[in-house]
Short mmCIF file of C-alpha atoms and ligand atoms in Angstrom, two decimals:
data_model
loop_
_atom_site.label_atom_id
_atom_site.label_comp_id
_atom_site.label_asym_id
_atom_site.label_seq_id
_atom_site.Cartn_x
_atom_site.Cartn_y
_atom_site.Cartn_z
CA MET A 1 9.41 48.91 11.81
CA SER A 2 6.41 46.99 13.23
CA ARG A 3 6.88 44.70 16.15
CA LYS A 4 7.35 41.04 14.99
CA ARG A 5 4.68 38.42 15.83
CA ILE A 6 6.17 35.48 17.42
CA ALA A 7 4.99 31.88 17.73
CA VAL A 8 6.82 29.37 20.22
CA LEU A 9 6.75 25.77 19.72
CA LEU A 10 7.54 23.44 22.82
CA SER A 11 7.22 19.89 24.07
CA GLY A 12 8.19 20.28 27.64
CA ARG A 13 8.74 22.37 30.84
CA GLY A 14 9.15 25.56 28.92
CA SER A 15 11.91 27.28 30.83
CA ASN A 16 13.24 28.93 27.80
CA LEU A 17 9.69 30.08 27.05
CA ALA A 18 9.82 31.71 30.37
CA ALA A 19 13.23 33.30 29.69
CA LEU A 20 11.86 34.77 26.56
CA LEU A 21 8.79 36.26 28.31
CA ARG A 22 11.03 37.88 31.09
CA ASN A 23 12.87 39.74 28.47
CA GLU A 24 12.07 42.68 26.01
CA LEU A 25 12.32 41.01 22.42
CA GLY A 26 11.39 43.80 20.38
CA GLY A 27 8.38 41.63 19.35
CA ASP A 28 5.33 39.87 20.69
CA ILE A 29 4.90 36.20 21.64
CA VAL A 30 1.31 35.95 20.16
CA LEU A 31 1.06 32.21 20.09
CA VAL A 32 2.45 29.11 22.06
CA GLY A 33 1.90 25.50 20.47
CA SER A 34 2.77 22.10 21.38
CA ASN A 35 2.66 18.40 20.15
CA LYS A 36 1.98 17.55 23.66
CA ALA A 37 -1.44 18.73 25.21
CA ASP A 38 0.22 18.23 28.71
CA ALA A 39 3.43 20.25 28.30
CA LYS A 40 4.05 22.43 31.16
CA GLY A 41 5.10 25.27 28.87
CA LEU A 42 1.65 25.47 27.75
CA ASP A 43 0.59 26.45 31.33
CA ILE A 44 3.30 29.30 31.36
CA ALA A 45 1.90 30.73 28.26
CA ARG A 46 -1.57 30.60 29.55
CA GLU A 47 -0.63 32.17 32.86
CA ALA A 48 0.96 35.10 30.67
CA GLY A 49 -2.25 35.43 28.85
CA ILE A 50 -0.95 34.10 25.46
CA GLU A 51 -3.11 32.02 23.03
CA THR A 52 -2.06 28.25 22.95
CA PHE A 53 -2.70 25.34 21.08
CA SER A 54 -1.92 21.57 20.92
CA LEU A 55 -1.74 19.45 17.89
CA SER A 56 -0.91 15.82 18.55
CA HIS A 57 1.19 14.34 15.85
CA LYS A 58 -0.23 11.02 16.48
CA SER A 59 -3.49 11.98 14.78
CA PHE A 60 -1.81 12.55 11.50
CA ALA A 61 -0.78 9.94 8.94
CA SER A 62 2.50 11.25 8.08
CA ARG A 63 5.21 13.71 9.20
CA GLU A 64 4.34 15.82 6.15
CA ALA A 65 0.71 16.07 7.14
CA PHE A 66 1.30 16.93 10.83
CA ASP A 67 3.82 19.82 9.47
CA ALA A 68 1.23 20.96 7.14
CA ALA A 69 -1.52 21.38 9.78
CA LEU A 70 1.00 23.23 11.83
CA VAL A 71 2.27 25.44 9.09
CA GLU A 72 -1.68 26.22 8.56
CA GLN A 73 -2.05 27.22 12.42
CA LEU A 74 0.79 29.43 12.58
CA ASN A 75 0.04 31.02 9.11
CA GLN A 76 -3.40 31.85 10.46
CA ALA A 77 -1.72 33.75 13.33
CA ARG A 78 0.33 35.65 10.95
CA VAL A 79 3.70 35.09 12.72
CA ASP A 80 6.86 36.78 11.64
CA LEU A 81 9.04 34.43 13.49
CA VAL A 82 8.72 30.87 14.76
CA VAL A 83 10.82 29.99 17.83
CA LEU A 84 11.57 26.35 18.80
CA ALA A 85 11.97 25.95 22.38
CA GLY A 86 12.42 22.20 23.21
CA PHE A 87 10.06 21.06 20.43
CA MET A 88 10.70 17.46 20.15
CA ARG A 89 9.68 16.92 16.65
CA ILE A 90 12.07 16.28 13.45
CA LEU A 91 10.61 18.76 11.03
CA THR A 92 10.27 17.86 7.53
CA PRO A 93 10.96 20.56 4.41
CA VAL A 94 7.19 20.97 4.29
CA PHE A 95 7.75 23.21 7.66
CA THR A 96 11.30 24.05 7.47
CA ASN A 97 10.70 25.56 3.69
CA ALA A 98 7.56 27.44 4.88
CA PHE A 99 9.51 29.60 7.49
CA ALA A 100 12.82 29.51 5.86
CA GLY A 101 14.88 32.24 7.56
CA ARG A 102 12.50 33.00 10.18
CA LEU A 103 12.71 29.83 12.27
CA ILE A 104 15.25 29.64 15.07
CA ASN A 105 16.08 26.68 17.47
CA ILE A 106 17.87 26.45 20.57
CA HIS A 107 20.16 23.29 21.16
CA PRO A 108 22.11 22.19 24.14
CA SER A 109 25.41 21.91 22.65
CA LEU A 110 28.14 23.56 20.67
CA LEU A 111 27.02 22.96 17.40
CA PRO A 112 28.22 21.43 15.16
CA SER A 113 29.54 19.17 17.79
CA TYR A 114 26.53 16.95 19.19
CA PRO A 115 23.67 17.30 17.13
CA GLY A 116 20.52 15.16 18.31
CA LEU A 117 19.70 13.93 21.51
CA ASP A 118 21.83 13.09 24.88
CA THR A 119 24.08 15.98 24.00
CA HIS A 120 25.52 16.29 27.83
CA GLU A 121 26.22 12.39 28.09
CA ARG A 122 28.11 12.28 24.91
CA ALA A 123 30.07 15.51 25.69
CA LEU A 124 31.07 14.17 29.03
CA ALA A 125 31.82 10.66 27.55
CA ASP A 126 34.32 12.47 25.14
CA GLY A 127 35.86 14.26 27.87
CA VAL A 128 35.54 17.58 26.41
CA LYS A 129 36.43 20.84 28.89
CA LEU A 130 34.05 23.07 27.00
CA ALA A 131 30.24 22.76 26.72
CA GLY A 132 27.41 25.06 25.81
CA CYS A 133 24.42 26.10 23.59
CA THR A 134 23.61 27.39 20.23
CA VAL A 135 20.81 29.27 18.83
CA HIS A 136 20.52 28.90 14.98
CA PHE A 137 18.41 29.14 11.99
CA VAL A 138 16.43 25.84 11.16
CA THR A 139 17.27 24.05 7.73
CA SER A 140 15.89 20.82 6.79
CA GLU A 141 19.03 19.20 8.02
CA LEU A 142 18.83 18.59 11.92
CA ASP A 143 20.66 20.84 14.16
CA SER A 144 22.76 22.30 11.45
CA GLY A 145 21.57 25.73 10.13
CA PRO A 146 23.37 29.02 10.34
CA ILE A 147 24.65 29.65 13.85
CA ILE A 148 23.24 33.12 15.48
CA ALA A 149 24.76 32.97 19.02
CA GLN A 150 26.53 30.41 21.21
CA ALA A 151 27.64 30.31 24.95
CA ALA A 152 30.07 28.03 26.54
CA VAL A 153 30.61 26.78 30.06
CA ASN A 154 33.36 25.02 31.62
CA VAL A 155 33.06 21.08 32.26
CA ASP A 156 34.21 20.28 35.61
CA ASP A 157 35.76 17.17 37.13
CA GLN A 158 32.79 16.55 39.17
CA ASP A 159 30.01 17.08 36.52
CA THR A 160 27.24 14.94 35.63
CA PRO A 161 24.95 15.18 32.71
CA ASP A 162 22.35 16.67 34.76
CA SER A 163 24.70 19.23 36.37
CA LEU A 164 26.08 20.17 33.06
CA ALA A 165 22.53 20.44 31.68
CA ALA A 166 21.68 22.85 34.52
CA LYS A 167 24.73 24.87 33.57
CA VAL A 168 24.16 25.08 30.15
CA LEU A 169 20.51 25.97 30.60
CA VAL A 170 21.50 29.24 32.46
CA GLN A 171 23.21 30.34 29.50
CA GLU A 172 20.45 29.16 27.23
CA HIS A 173 18.27 31.61 28.97
CA GLN A 174 20.73 34.29 28.20
CA ILE A 175 21.56 33.70 24.68
CA PHE A 176 18.03 32.86 23.52
CA PRO A 177 16.46 36.27 24.17
CA PHE A 178 19.35 37.90 22.82
CA ALA A 179 19.02 35.87 19.57
CA VAL A 180 15.34 36.59 19.12
CA LYS A 181 15.74 40.20 19.88
CA LEU A 182 18.42 40.65 17.07
CA PHE A 183 15.85 38.95 14.82
CA CYS A 184 13.03 41.23 15.80
CA GLU A 185 15.42 44.16 15.09
CA ASP A 186 16.22 42.89 11.57
CA ARG A 187 19.78 42.77 12.59
CA LEU A 188 20.61 39.24 11.24
CA GLN A 189 21.74 38.52 7.69
CA ILE A 190 22.53 35.18 6.55
CA GLU A 191 25.15 34.74 4.33
CA GLY A 192 25.90 30.78 3.44
CA LYS A 193 26.32 29.06 6.87
CA ARG A 194 27.43 32.36 8.54
CA VAL A 195 25.24 35.02 10.37
CA PHE A 196 26.41 38.33 10.45
CA THR A 197 24.93 41.10 12.91
CA ARG A 198 24.34 44.40 11.62
CA PRO A 199 24.94 47.34 14.23
CA ALA A 200 21.91 48.64 16.05
CA THR A 201 20.31 51.49 14.14
CA ALA A 202 20.36 54.69 16.36
CA HIS A 203 16.96 56.05 17.46
CA VAL A 204 16.83 59.77 17.31
C1 GRF B 301 16.61 23.07 26.26
O1 GRF B 301 17.64 22.34 26.70
C2 GRF B 301 16.76 23.10 24.87
O2 GRF B 301 18.12 23.53 24.48
C3 GRF B 301 16.29 21.98 23.95
O3 GRF B 301 15.41 21.40 24.81
C4 GRF B 301 15.28 21.91 26.38
C5 GRF B 301 14.07 22.72 26.73
O4 GRF B 301 14.03 22.87 27.75
N1 GRF B 301 16.18 22.13 22.67
P1 GRF B 301 12.83 23.97 28.46
O5 GRF B 301 11.56 23.28 28.09
O6 GRF B 301 12.88 25.32 27.45
O7 GRF B 301 13.02 24.19 29.84
#
């Protein structure tokens, strides 16, 4: 089994990229891209010696044109897996179809609860006692593809959106590398909305 070539797309600080880089994934992050040229995550990639690119959505006439250019960049790098790590763009089917079954996102809620933005504020306002994060395959429907892994945290009386985000982020950094590794080891099988994890093959 050859090692997977992984691209990471991000728009911000890149703590999840850093977590991926700290772990053995069974694959190699060969490219990191952003829609924001000043994303801190790009600096993390450069420091790790990884090729980077930025592509401003503002230079494209439509979402589809931007997505097509993104697909082109990633295809040139012959990537097997695209990982969205805080990539703040809604993707069209031009992108999600091009990487169907090999496109993974991390979302800071226990999906299907709280898709979209401001998840921690909304969870606190609803008074939930458990919050968390989800790694899932991406489909054209926002934050709703087959779930690979989740982790939960307790919501305490003193929690604020910021403190809850910080607690959830610790868990994100655990489950994201775990899920990417399962993908790289060809252990994930999608059946409808469910993702089954095959046992590890024994190495002799
Ligand atoms: C994370 O909370 C992730 O769940 C969400 O965007 C944030 C990215 O954080 N999709 P970072 O840039 O990885 O630090």
